[in-house]
Coordinates of C-alpha atoms in Angstrom, one line a residue:
Chain A
M1 CA 13.9 -9.8 52.2
A2 CA 15.2 -11.0 48.8
R3 CA 13.6 -10.0 45.6
V4 CA 13.2 -12.9 43.2
L5 CA 14.2 -11.5 39.8
E6 CA 11.4 -12.4 37.3
Y7 CA 11.4 -11.4 33.9
K8 CA 8.4 -10.7 32.0
C9 CA 8.0 -12.3 28.5
P10 CA 7.8 -9.9 25.7
C11 CA 5.5 -12.3 23.5
C12 CA 2.7 -13.1 26.0
G13 CA 3.9 -11.3 29.0
G14 CA 3.8 -14.4 31.1
A15 CA 7.0 -15.2 33.6
I16 CA 9.8 -16.5 32.2
Q17 CA 11.8 -19.2 33.5
F18 CA 15.7 -20.5 32.6
D19 CA 15.6 -23.8 30.8
S20 CA 18.4 -25.6 31.8
S21 CA 18.4 -28.1 29.1
L22 CA 18.4 -25.6 26.5
Q23 CA 20.8 -23.1 28.4
K24 CA 18.2 -20.3 27.6
M25 CA 15.3 -18.5 28.8
R26 CA 12.1 -20.1 27.9
C27 CA 8.2 -18.9 28.4
P28 CA 6.4 -21.8 29.5
Y29 CA 3.3 -20.5 28.4
C30 CA 4.1 -19.1 24.6
D31 CA 7.3 -21.5 24.5
T32 CA 9.3 -18.6 23.1
E33 CA 12.9 -18.9 23.6
F34 CA 14.8 -15.7 24.4
E35 CA 18.6 -14.9 25.2
L36 CA 19.2 -13.5 28.6
E37 CA 20.5 -10.2 27.5
T38 CA 17.6 -9.5 25.3
L39 CA 15.5 -9.9 28.6
Q40 CA 17.5 -7.5 30.2
Q41 CA 17.5 -4.7 27.6
F42 CA 13.6 -5.4 27.5
E43 CA 13.0 -4.9 31.1
Q44 CA 15.2 -1.7 30.9
E45 CA 13.2 -0.2 28.3
E46 CA 10.0 -1.1 30.2
L47 CA 10.6 1.0 33.1
K48 CA 10.6 4.4 31.2
K49 CA 8.1 6.4 32.5
E50 CA 5.6 8.1 30.6
D51 CA 5.7 12.1 30.9
L52 CA 3.4 14.5 30.4
P53 CA 4.3 17.6 28.0
N54 CA 4.9 20.4 30.2
W55 CA 5.7 24.0 29.6
E56 CA 8.3 26.0 31.9
E57 CA 7.0 29.4 31.1
V58 CA 9.9 31.5 30.8
S59 CA 7.8 34.4 32.6
E60 CA 7.7 37.4 30.3
E61 CA 6.1 40.3 32.0
H62 CA 3.3 41.6 30.0
E63 CA 3.5 45.0 30.1
T64 CA 0.7 47.3 29.6
I65 CA 1.1 50.4 27.7
E66 CA -0.9 53.4 28.7
D67 CA -2.3 55.6 25.8
T68 CA -2.4 59.0 27.2
D69 CA -3.3 61.0 24.3
G70 CA -6.4 59.3 23.2
T71 CA -5.5 58.7 19.8
F72 CA -6.5 55.1 20.2
V73 CA -9.7 53.8 21.3
S74 CA -11.4 50.6 21.3
Y75 CA -14.5 49.6 19.2
V76 CA -17.0 46.9 20.5
C77 CA -19.2 45.4 18.1
E78 CA -22.8 44.9 19.3
A79 CA -23.8 41.8 17.6
C80 CA -20.7 39.9 18.6
G81 CA -19.1 41.2 21.1
G82 CA -15.6 41.3 19.4
E83 CA -13.6 44.2 20.4
I84 CA -10.8 46.0 18.2
I85 CA -8.3 49.0 18.8
A86 CA -7.9 51.7 15.9
D87 CA -7.2 55.2 15.8
R88 CA -9.7 57.6 16.0
S89 CA -9.5 58.7 12.6
M90 CA -10.5 54.8 11.5
A91 CA -14.2 55.5 10.7
S92 CA -14.8 51.6 10.8
S93 CA -18.3 50.9 9.8
R94 CA -18.1 47.2 10.0
C95 CA -17.2 44.7 12.5
P96 CA -14.0 42.6 11.1
Y97 CA -15.3 39.5 12.7
C98 CA -19.1 39.2 11.9
D99 CA -19.4 42.0 9.2
N100 CA -22.1 43.9 11.6
P101 CA -22.3 47.3 10.6
V102 CA -22.8 48.5 14.1
I103 CA -20.1 49.2 16.1
V104 CA -19.6 51.6 19.5
M105 CA -16.6 53.5 20.3
K106 CA -15.1 53.0 23.7
Q107 CA -12.3 54.6 25.5
L108 CA -9.1 52.1 25.4
S109 CA -9.1 50.5 28.7
G110 CA -6.3 48.2 30.1
G111 CA -3.9 48.1 27.0
F112 CA -1.5 45.3 26.3
K113 CA 2.1 45.4 25.0
P114 CA 3.0 42.9 22.4
D115 CA 6.6 41.6 22.5
L116 CA 6.9 41.9 18.7
I117 CA 5.1 43.1 15.9
I118 CA 5.1 42.0 12.0
P119 CA 4.3 45.1 10.0
F120 CA 2.0 45.1 6.9
K121 CA 4.1 44.5 3.6
L122 CA 1.4 44.2 1.3
D123 CA -1.3 47.2 0.9
K124 CA -5.1 47.2 0.1
K125 CA -4.3 47.3 -3.4
N126 CA -2.7 43.7 -3.4
A127 CA -5.4 42.6 -1.1
T128 CA -7.7 43.3 -3.8
E129 CA -5.8 41.7 -6.5
K130 CA -4.8 38.7 -4.7
F131 CA -8.7 38.2 -4.1
K132 CA -9.6 38.4 -7.6
E133 CA -6.6 35.7 -8.5
H134 CA -8.2 33.4 -5.9
L135 CA -11.3 33.5 -8.0
K136 CA -10.0 32.8 -11.0
G137 CA -9.8 29.2 -12.5
K138 CA -12.3 27.9 -9.9
T139 CA -14.5 25.6 -12.4
L140 CA -17.2 24.9 -9.7
L141 CA -17.6 28.7 -8.3
P142 CA -20.9 30.1 -9.0
R143 CA -20.7 32.9 -11.6
A144 CA -23.0 35.0 -9.4
F145 CA -20.0 35.0 -6.7
R146 CA -17.7 36.8 -8.9
T147 CA -20.2 39.7 -9.8
D148 CA -21.4 40.3 -5.9
S149 CA -18.5 40.3 -4.0
K150 CA -18.0 43.4 -1.9
I151 CA -14.3 44.0 -2.4
E152 CA -14.1 47.4 -1.0
E153 CA -14.6 46.1 2.6
I154 CA -11.2 44.7 3.1
K155 CA -9.7 45.5 6.2
G156 CA -6.2 45.3 7.4
V157 CA -6.1 43.7 10.7
Y158 CA -3.4 42.9 13.6
V159 CA -4.3 39.7 14.8
P160 CA -2.9 38.8 18.3
F161 CA -1.0 35.4 18.7
W162 CA 0.8 33.5 21.2
L163 CA 4.3 32.4 19.8
Y164 CA 5.5 29.3 21.4
S165 CA 9.3 28.3 21.2
C166 CA 10.6 25.1 22.8
K167 CA 12.8 22.0 23.0
A168 CA 10.9 18.9 22.7
D169 CA 12.2 15.7 24.0
A170 CA 11.1 12.3 22.4
D171 CA 11.4 8.8 23.8
I172 CA 9.0 6.4 21.4
Q173 CA 9.3 2.7 21.7
C174 CA 7.5 0.7 19.2
R175 CA 7.1 -3.2 18.2
T176 CA 7.9 -3.9 14.7
T177 CA 8.2 -7.2 12.6
R178 CA 10.1 -8.0 9.8
V179 CA 8.6 -11.3 7.6
R180 CA 10.3 -13.3 5.3
V181 CA 8.4 -15.6 3.0
W182 CA 9.9 -18.8 1.1
R183 CA 8.8 -22.1 -0.3
T184 CA 10.5 -25.5 -0.2
G185 CA 8.9 -28.5 -1.7
K186 CA 5.4 -28.7 -0.8
Y187 CA 5.3 -26.1 2.0
E188 CA 5.2 -22.3 2.2
Y189 CA 7.1 -21.0 5.3
T190 CA 6.7 -17.4 6.5
E191 CA 9.2 -16.3 9.1
T192 CA 8.1 -13.4 11.5
S193 CA 11.0 -11.4 13.3
H194 CA 9.8 -9.4 16.3
F195 CA 11.7 -6.3 17.3
L196 CA 11.7 -3.6 20.2
V197 CA 12.4 -0.3 18.5
S198 CA 13.4 2.9 20.5
R199 CA 14.2 6.2 19.5
A200 CA 15.1 9.4 21.7
G201 CA 16.2 12.6 21.3
D202 CA 15.3 16.3 20.9
L203 CA 13.9 18.7 18.4
S204 CA 13.7 22.4 18.8
F205 CA 10.6 24.6 17.5
D206 CA 10.7 28.4 17.0
Q207 CA 7.6 30.5 17.5
V208 CA 4.9 28.1 16.8
P209 CA 2.1 30.2 16.3
V210 CA -1.5 30.2 18.0
D211 CA -4.1 32.9 17.6
G212 CA -5.1 34.4 20.9
S213 CA -8.4 36.0 19.6
Q214 CA -11.5 34.2 20.1
K215 CA -13.2 35.9 17.6
M216 CA -10.8 35.0 15.2
A217 CA -11.2 31.5 13.4
D218 CA -8.5 29.4 14.3
D219 CA -8.4 27.3 11.2
L220 CA -8.8 30.6 8.8
M221 CA -5.5 32.2 10.7
D222 CA -3.7 28.5 10.4
S223 CA -4.3 28.5 6.9
V224 CA -2.3 32.0 6.5
E225 CA 0.6 30.7 7.9
P226 CA 3.7 30.8 7.8
Y227 CA 5.0 34.2 8.8
D228 CA 8.5 35.4 8.4
Y229 CA 9.6 36.4 11.8
S230 CA 12.8 37.7 10.8
E231 CA 11.0 40.7 9.6
A232 CA 9.6 41.0 12.7
Q233 CA 10.0 44.4 14.7
E234 CA 9.7 45.8 18.3
F235 CA 6.4 47.2 19.1
Q236 CA 5.5 50.9 18.5
M237 CA 2.3 51.9 18.6
A238 CA 2.8 54.1 15.3
Y239 CA 2.3 50.8 13.4
L240 CA -1.1 50.5 14.2
A241 CA -2.1 53.6 12.5
G242 CA -4.6 53.1 9.6
Y243 CA -5.2 49.6 10.6
L244 CA -7.4 47.8 13.0
A245 CA -5.7 45.6 15.9
D246 CA -6.8 43.2 18.4
K247 CA -6.1 42.4 22.1
Y248 CA -5.8 38.9 23.1
D249 CA -8.8 37.4 24.9
V250 CA -7.4 33.7 25.1
S251 CA -4.7 33.7 27.7
S252 CA -1.5 31.7 27.1
E253 CA -2.1 28.8 29.0
E254 CA -5.3 28.1 27.2
C255 CA -3.7 28.3 23.8
A256 CA -0.9 26.2 25.0
S257 CA -2.8 23.1 24.5
R258 CA -3.3 23.8 20.7
A259 CA 0.8 24.1 20.6
N260 CA 1.2 21.3 22.1
T261 CA -0.7 19.0 20.0
R262 CA 1.0 20.7 17.0
I263 CA 4.6 20.4 18.4
S264 CA 3.7 16.8 19.6
A265 CA 2.6 15.4 16.1
S266 CA 5.7 17.1 14.4
T267 CA 8.1 15.5 16.9
E268 CA 6.4 12.1 16.4
R269 CA 6.9 12.4 13.1
Q270 CA 10.2 13.2 12.8
F271 CA 11.4 10.5 15.1
M272 CA 8.9 8.0 13.5
D273 CA 10.2 8.7 10.2
T274 CA 13.8 7.2 11.4
I275 CA 12.3 3.8 11.8
T276 CA 12.3 2.1 8.3
G277 CA 12.8 -1.0 7.0
Y278 CA 9.9 -3.4 8.8
A279 CA 6.8 -4.5 7.6
T280 CA 4.9 -3.6 10.8
C281 CA 5.3 -0.9 13.2
I282 CA 3.4 -0.4 16.3
P283 CA 4.1 2.3 18.7
E284 CA 4.0 1.3 22.6
K285 CA 5.3 4.4 24.1
K286 CA 5.4 7.9 23.0
N287 CA 7.0 10.2 25.6
I288 CA 7.0 13.9 24.5
S289 CA 7.9 16.3 26.7
M290 CA 8.8 20.3 26.4
E291 CA 11.4 22.0 28.2
T292 CA 12.5 25.7 28.5
G293 CA 9.4 27.1 27.0
K294 CA 9.3 30.3 25.9
I295 CA 5.8 32.3 25.1
Q296 CA 5.8 35.2 23.3
Y297 CA 2.9 38.0 22.4
A298 CA 2.7 39.0 18.9
L299 CA 0.5 41.1 16.5
L300 CA 0.6 39.6 12.8
P301 CA -0.8 41.4 10.0
V302 CA -4.0 40.0 8.3
W303 CA -6.1 41.6 5.7
L304 CA -9.8 40.3 6.3
L305 CA -12.8 40.5 3.9
H306 CA -16.2 39.6 4.3
T307 CA -18.6 38.9 1.7
A308 CA -22.2 37.4 2.1
Y309 CA -23.6 35.0 -1.1
K310 CA -26.8 33.7 -0.5
G311 CA -27.4 33.9 3.3
K312 CA -24.0 32.6 3.9
L313 CA -21.3 34.6 5.3
F314 CA -17.7 33.9 3.6
T315 CA -14.8 35.2 5.3
F316 CA -11.3 35.7 3.3
A317 CA -7.8 36.2 4.9
M318 CA -4.4 37.3 3.4
N319 CA -1.0 37.0 5.0
G320 CA -0.5 40.8 5.2
Q321 CA 3.3 40.0 4.9
T322 CA 3.7 37.0 2.4
G323 CA 0.3 37.9 0.6
K324 CA -0.9 34.0 1.1
F325 CA -4.4 34.0 0.2
V326 CA -7.1 31.9 1.5
G327 CA -10.9 31.4 2.0
N328 CA -13.5 29.0 1.4
L329 CA -15.7 29.5 -1.6
P330 CA -19.4 28.1 -2.4
L331 CA -20.2 25.4 -4.5
D332 CA -22.0 25.8 -7.6
K333 CA -24.3 22.7 -6.9
P334 CA -26.0 22.5 -10.2
K335 CA -22.8 22.9 -12.2
A336 CA -21.4 20.4 -9.9
A337 CA -24.1 17.8 -10.4
I338 CA -24.2 18.4 -14.2
L339 CA -20.2 18.1 -14.6
S340 CA -20.4 14.7 -12.1
G341 CA -23.6 13.6 -14.2
S342 CA -22.0 13.9 -17.3
V343 CA -18.5 12.0 -16.5
F344 CA -20.3 9.3 -14.8
A345 CA -22.4 8.9 -17.8
G346 CA -19.7 9.6 -20.2
V347 CA -17.5 7.0 -18.6
S348 CA -19.9 4.3 -17.8
I349 CA -21.0 3.8 -21.4
L350 CA -17.5 3.7 -22.6
T351 CA -16.3 1.3 -20.1
F352 CA -19.4 -1.0 -21.0
L353 CA -18.5 -0.7 -25.0
I354 CA -15.3 -1.5 -24.3
L355 CA -15.9 -4.4 -22.1
T356 CA -18.7 -6.0 -24.8
M357 CA -15.8 -5.5 -27.5
L358 CA -13.4 -7.5 -25.3
F359 CA -15.1 -10.2 -23.7
C360 CA -18.3 -11.1 -25.6
Chain B
M1 CA -49.6 -44.4 -66.4
N2 CA -49.4 -47.0 -63.4
R3 CA -46.2 -48.3 -64.9
W4 CA -44.5 -45.1 -65.1
K5 CA -45.1 -44.6 -61.7
R6 CA -43.5 -47.8 -60.5
V7 CA -40.5 -47.4 -63.0
L8 CA -39.9 -43.5 -61.9
L9 CA -40.8 -44.6 -58.4
L10 CA -37.6 -46.6 -57.3
P11 CA -34.9 -44.0 -58.9
C12 CA -37.0 -41.1 -57.1
M13 CA -36.7 -42.7 -53.9
L14 CA -32.9 -43.3 -54.2
I15 CA -32.6 -39.4 -55.0
L16 CA -34.5 -38.4 -52.3
C17 CA -32.5 -40.7 -50.3
F18 CA -29.5 -38.5 -51.5
L19 CA -31.2 -35.6 -51.4
L20 CA -32.4 -35.8 -47.6
P21 CA -30.0 -34.5 -45.2
T22 CA -27.6 -37.1 -44.1
A23 CA -28.6 -36.8 -40.4
A24 CA -31.2 -38.6 -41.1
F25 CA -29.4 -41.9 -41.4
A26 CA -28.3 -41.5 -37.7
N27 CA -30.6 -42.3 -34.9
P28 CA -32.9 -39.6 -34.5
E29 CA -33.4 -40.0 -30.8
K30 CA -30.9 -37.5 -29.6
V31 CA -32.1 -37.9 -25.9
A32 CA -31.6 -41.3 -24.4
D33 CA -32.5 -40.9 -21.0
W34 CA -32.5 -44.6 -20.0
A35 CA -32.1 -43.7 -16.2
G36 CA -35.0 -41.5 -16.2
L37 CA -33.2 -38.1 -15.3
L38 CA -35.5 -35.9 -17.4
T39 CA -39.2 -35.0 -17.3
E40 CA -41.2 -35.6 -20.7
E41 CA -40.9 -31.6 -21.4
E42 CA -37.1 -31.8 -20.6
Q43 CA -36.6 -34.7 -23.1
Q44 CA -38.7 -33.1 -25.6
N45 CA -36.8 -29.6 -25.4
L46 CA -33.3 -30.9 -25.4
Q47 CA -34.3 -33.2 -28.1
Q48 CA -35.2 -30.2 -30.5
K49 CA -31.9 -28.4 -29.3
L50 CA -29.7 -31.6 -29.9
S51 CA -31.6 -32.2 -33.5
G52 CA -31.2 -28.8 -34.4
L53 CA -27.6 -28.7 -33.7
A54 CA -27.1 -31.9 -35.4
E55 CA -28.6 -30.3 -38.6
K56 CA -26.2 -27.5 -38.2
W57 CA -23.3 -29.1 -38.1
N58 CA -23.8 -31.9 -39.8
M59 CA -22.5 -34.2 -36.6
D60 CA -24.3 -36.0 -34.1
F61 CA -25.1 -34.7 -30.7
V62 CA -26.3 -37.2 -27.9
F63 CA -27.4 -36.8 -24.5
A64 CA -27.5 -40.2 -22.9
S65 CA -27.9 -41.5 -19.4
V66 CA -28.0 -45.0 -17.8
P67 CA -28.5 -46.5 -14.3
T68 CA -25.3 -48.4 -14.2
I69 CA -22.5 -49.8 -16.0
N70 CA -21.8 -52.6 -13.5
G71 CA -18.3 -51.3 -12.8
A72 CA -17.2 -51.2 -16.4
D73 CA -14.9 -48.6 -17.8
V74 CA -17.0 -45.7 -18.5
Q75 CA -15.0 -44.3 -21.8
T76 CA -15.5 -47.9 -23.2
A77 CA -19.2 -47.9 -22.2
A78 CA -20.0 -44.3 -23.8
E79 CA -18.1 -45.3 -26.7
D80 CA -20.0 -48.6 -26.7
F81 CA -23.5 -47.0 -26.2
Y82 CA -22.7 -44.5 -29.0
D83 CA -21.8 -47.0 -31.5
H84 CA -24.2 -49.5 -30.6
N85 CA -27.4 -47.3 -30.8
G86 CA -26.3 -46.0 -34.1
Y87 CA -25.5 -42.6 -33.6
G88 CA -22.7 -40.7 -35.4
I89 CA -23.3 -39.1 -38.9
G90 CA -21.2 -40.1 -42.1
S91 CA -18.5 -42.6 -42.7
D92 CA -16.5 -41.9 -39.8
W93 CA -19.6 -41.9 -37.5
A94 CA -18.9 -38.0 -36.5
G95 CA -20.8 -37.1 -33.4
V96 CA -20.3 -36.0 -29.7
I97 CA -22.2 -37.8 -26.6
L98 CA -22.6 -36.6 -23.2
F99 CA -22.6 -39.9 -21.3
I100 CA -23.9 -40.1 -17.6
N101 CA -23.8 -43.3 -15.5
I102 CA -25.7 -42.1 -12.5
G103 CA -25.3 -45.2 -10.7
E104 CA -21.5 -44.8 -10.2
R105 CA -21.5 -41.4 -10.6
D106 CA -19.7 -41.0 -13.6
V107 CA -19.8 -38.5 -16.7
N108 CA -18.1 -38.9 -19.8
V109 CA -17.8 -36.8 -23.0
T110 CA -16.8 -38.3 -26.2
A111 CA -16.2 -37.1 -29.6
E112 CA -15.9 -39.7 -32.8
G113 CA -14.7 -39.2 -36.1
H114 CA -13.9 -35.8 -37.4
A115 CA -15.9 -34.1 -34.2
Q116 CA -12.5 -34.6 -32.7
N117 CA -10.7 -32.2 -35.0
A118 CA -13.1 -29.6 -32.9
F119 CA -12.9 -31.4 -29.8
T120 CA -9.2 -31.6 -28.8
S121 CA -8.4 -33.4 -25.5
Y122 CA -8.6 -29.6 -23.9
A123 CA -11.9 -29.3 -25.2
L124 CA -13.4 -32.6 -23.9
E125 CA -12.2 -32.1 -20.8
M126 CA -13.1 -28.4 -20.6
V127 CA -16.6 -29.5 -21.6
R128 CA -16.7 -32.3 -19.3
E129 CA -15.8 -30.0 -16.3
E130 CA -18.3 -27.0 -17.2
V131 CA -20.9 -29.7 -17.2
T132 CA -20.0 -31.7 -13.8
P133 CA -21.3 -28.9 -11.4
Y134 CA -24.8 -29.0 -13.0
L135 CA -24.6 -32.9 -12.4
S136 CA -23.4 -32.7 -8.9
D137 CA -26.6 -30.5 -8.1
G138 CA -28.9 -32.8 -9.5
E139 CA -29.7 -30.4 -12.5
Y140 CA -29.5 -32.8 -15.2
Y141 CA -31.4 -30.8 -17.6
D142 CA -29.4 -27.5 -17.2
A143 CA -26.4 -30.1 -17.9
G144 CA -27.7 -31.2 -21.0
V145 CA -28.2 -27.4 -22.2
R146 CA -24.9 -26.3 -21.2
F147 CA -23.5 -29.6 -23.2
A148 CA -25.3 -28.4 -26.2
D149 CA -24.5 -24.8 -25.8
L150 CA -20.8 -25.7 -25.3
A151 CA -20.5 -28.1 -28.1
D152 CA -22.0 -25.5 -30.3
H153 CA -19.4 -23.1 -29.3
V154 CA -16.3 -25.6 -29.9
F155 CA -17.7 -26.4 -33.1
Q156 CA -17.8 -22.8 -34.2
A157 CA -14.2 -22.2 -32.9
E158 CA -12.9 -25.1 -35.1
A159 CA -15.1 -23.7 -38.0
D160 CA -13.4 -20.0 -37.5
G161 CA -10.1 -21.6 -37.6
D162 CA -8.9 -21.8 -34.3
P163 CA -10.4 -24.6 -32.1
Y164 CA -10.2 -24.6 -28.5
D165 CA -7.1 -26.1 -27.0
Y166 CA -4.4 -25.5 -24.2
D167 CA -3.2 -22.5 -26.2
H168 CA -6.7 -21.1 -27.1
T169 CA -9.0 -21.8 -24.0
Y170 CA -12.5 -21.1 -23.6
K171 CA -13.4 -17.9 -21.9
E172 CA -16.9 -17.4 -20.6
P173 CA -18.5 -14.1 -22.3
M174 CA -18.9 -11.6 -19.6
S175 CA -22.7 -11.4 -18.3
L176 CA -24.5 -8.4 -18.8
G177 CA -25.0 -8.1 -15.3
M178 CA -21.3 -8.0 -14.8
R179 CA -20.5 -5.7 -17.2
L180 CA -23.3 -3.2 -16.2
L181 CA -21.9 -3.5 -12.6
I182 CA -18.2 -2.7 -13.9
S183 CA -19.0 0.1 -15.9
L184 CA -21.5 1.5 -13.3
G185 CA -18.5 1.2 -10.8
A186 CA -16.0 2.6 -13.0
G187 CA -18.4 5.7 -13.9
L188 CA -18.8 6.3 -10.2
V189 CA -15.1 6.0 -9.0
V190 CA -14.1 8.4 -11.9
A191 CA -16.9 11.0 -11.5
A192 CA -16.0 11.0 -7.5
I193 CA -12.5 11.8 -8.5
V194 CA -13.2 14.6 -11.0
F195 CA -15.6 16.2 -8.4
L196 CA -13.1 16.1 -5.7
I197 CA -10.6 17.3 -7.5
F198 CA -12.5 20.2 -8.5
W199 CA -14.2 20.7 -5.0
S200 CA -10.8 20.8 -3.5
Q201 CA -10.0 23.9 -5.4
L202 CA -12.6 25.7 -3.6
T203 CA -11.3 25.1 0.1
S204 CA -8.0 26.4 1.2
V205 CA -8.7 26.5 5.0
K206 CA -7.9 23.8 7.4
T207 CA -6.6 23.6 10.8
A208 CA -3.2 23.2 11.1
T209 CA -2.4 19.9 13.0
E210 CA 1.4 19.9 12.7
A211 CA 4.3 22.6 13.6
G212 CA 6.8 21.4 10.9
N213 CA 7.5 24.8 9.6
Y214 CA 8.7 25.9 13.1
I215 CA 11.3 23.3 13.5
K216 CA 14.5 24.8 14.2
P217 CA 16.9 23.9 11.3
G218 CA 19.8 21.3 12.4
S219 CA 18.0 21.3 15.9
F220 CA 17.1 17.3 15.4
H221 CA 19.1 15.3 17.6
L222 CA 19.1 11.4 17.7
T223 CA 20.4 10.5 21.3
R224 CA 19.3 6.7 21.5
S225 CA 18.5 4.6 18.5
N226 CA 18.1 0.9 19.4
D227 CA 16.7 -2.0 17.5
L228 CA 16.3 -4.9 19.9
F229 CA 15.5 -8.2 18.4
L230 CA 13.4 -10.1 20.8
Y231 CA 12.3 -13.5 19.1
K232 CA 11.2 -14.9 15.9
N233 CA 8.5 -17.6 14.9
V234 CA 8.1 -19.7 11.6
T235 CA 4.8 -20.9 10.3
R236 CA 4.4 -22.9 7.3
H237 CA 1.0 -24.1 5.3
K238 CA 0.8 -26.6 2.2
I239 CA 0.4 -25.5 -0.9
E240 CA -2.7 -26.8 -2.4
S241 CA -2.1 -28.5 -5.7
D242 CA -4.9 -28.7 -8.2
S243 CA -6.5 -31.8 -7.6
S244 CA -9.2 -33.1 -10.2
S245 CA -9.9 -36.3 -11.2
R246 CA -9.2 -36.7 -15.0
G247 CA -9.3 -39.5 -17.2
G248 CA -9.4 -39.5 -20.9
G249 CA -8.1 -41.1 -23.7
G250 CA -6.0 -39.6 -26.7
S251 CA -7.9 -40.7 -30.0
H252 CA -8.0 -44.6 -30.3
T253 CA -10.2 -46.9 -31.6
T254 CA -13.5 -48.3 -30.3
S255 CA -14.5 -52.0 -30.1
S256 CA -16.6 -51.4 -33.3
G257 CA -13.7 -50.0 -35.0
H258 CA -14.6 -46.4 -34.9
S259 CA -12.2 -43.4 -34.2
A260 CA -13.1 -41.9 -30.9
S261 CA -11.4 -40.1 -27.9
G262 CA -13.3 -38.9 -24.9
S263 CA -12.8 -37.5 -21.1
S264 CA -14.2 -39.3 -18.0
G265 CA -14.8 -38.0 -14.3
K266 CA -17.1 -38.1 -11.4
F267 CA -19.6 -35.9 -10.4

């Protein structure tokens, strides 16, 4: 059966007909005229299907290690259930996740073997100094916070991360417009040109980290990035000595969605940045898929510090390799109120006086 | 004794006449509400205001309203009203009149004599335009008060050496409410910005939304880049020109031989 070829109007979606008097394609609903070529190309673009991002996991067997000589044991916190691995000699008195002092020692059960580890580059002294620096120059930090903090509780922890490497393919289509305005005589003319802009290509990502520990706050770990993977080493149990380590308890599949979000966003941005020179740009299709994904399991060094202030727990983290220090600080509400209040009053009065001088 | 009194009376009277403010010679009735637009109380208030101003500036200030002028030219009507009712102070009959013809809805502001020095053609037009909205709303008393206040400003500007004209236009002083609003608004905005700056110092933790740091350098390949032109449409709209009915006269001589100029319009 012969199929009647029907073109869809890019402006209103109606069925386009050939107008013999104009020798062009014309939409009878919105009266816009098109070249046949334009419509053919438009149809091609429209037919592209939308793909969901997927991961082809290069299956890496995650070996388990057997710790036969019993140097390493697992500590479990009674309060939050967080589990950490440390050597027997680490008299760990407080839980690195919730600061609870009760920890029970258990035998190391069913291990894990990371693909790589970045050893600690900065020591406890560095961490203490950085913490002090972090508190400096913060105008609205309560004075009491500076004096009350328990710096001695800084712990070095190897946090488990899933590292995602992949190639992202993007296929983006946008509706854009260019506007031209001019005046002739008594009239002002506005010409709007509509375009269909498409961009496609690929982009590669290397080792995007997502923290694999439920207990470790994701945003805290995100903020401590980036790590320099060129200093990563193959895993050796010996690196853990003197530090605490964590096992992953969120699977790589579960973490994948976080990685997807970040990678998609970056890819989209890179391609959208190539669309320039238009007044408006409305995305119509955004197909981003990932291929040849590789997932690695890594332990990355973090210095952690907990401190309690006015009943609230504050957690700080420092990148054990680069020294980047992060952590939210409490707000000195009375000080903030006084500052804002005085600025408000000062500016209001000044503005009022200036206005009165100029306009009265 | 009586003889002395009689002899001294006439010279005394003459001297008194010169000592009395010359305003006394003009028509004392500054409010000629022949069309009955104002209440008794409003007439009295306006009368007080206008005569006070007449004393202050030594020029006449008149508020006049008539029911109709039977299709005559409103500029001429205003001038004739002023002249035939004995308005004007001094040898050149100086003064300013707000003339309202309620029947044909005409409004006119005319200045005679040396009042024209302050009342330039811009000032005449400006005062008329300021007063017109009140008339359109039927607020005749407010129109009269506004006319009086503006005329006061106009004469003040001339006394200050810079009369209102096209290069020195009248600007409404900013009301107290507006000033308060702007200053409070500015204070709020600046205080908010300052607070946010200091508060952001305290936050360093946030969730990462992108992976820009992990893009492999040199791995960006743009394999297809297509900007397809679809169609264009053109719209147009008419540019509105300033439509205001103006009518006025440069300084000319009235039927009574006085020098006058005015601005007329409809309300």
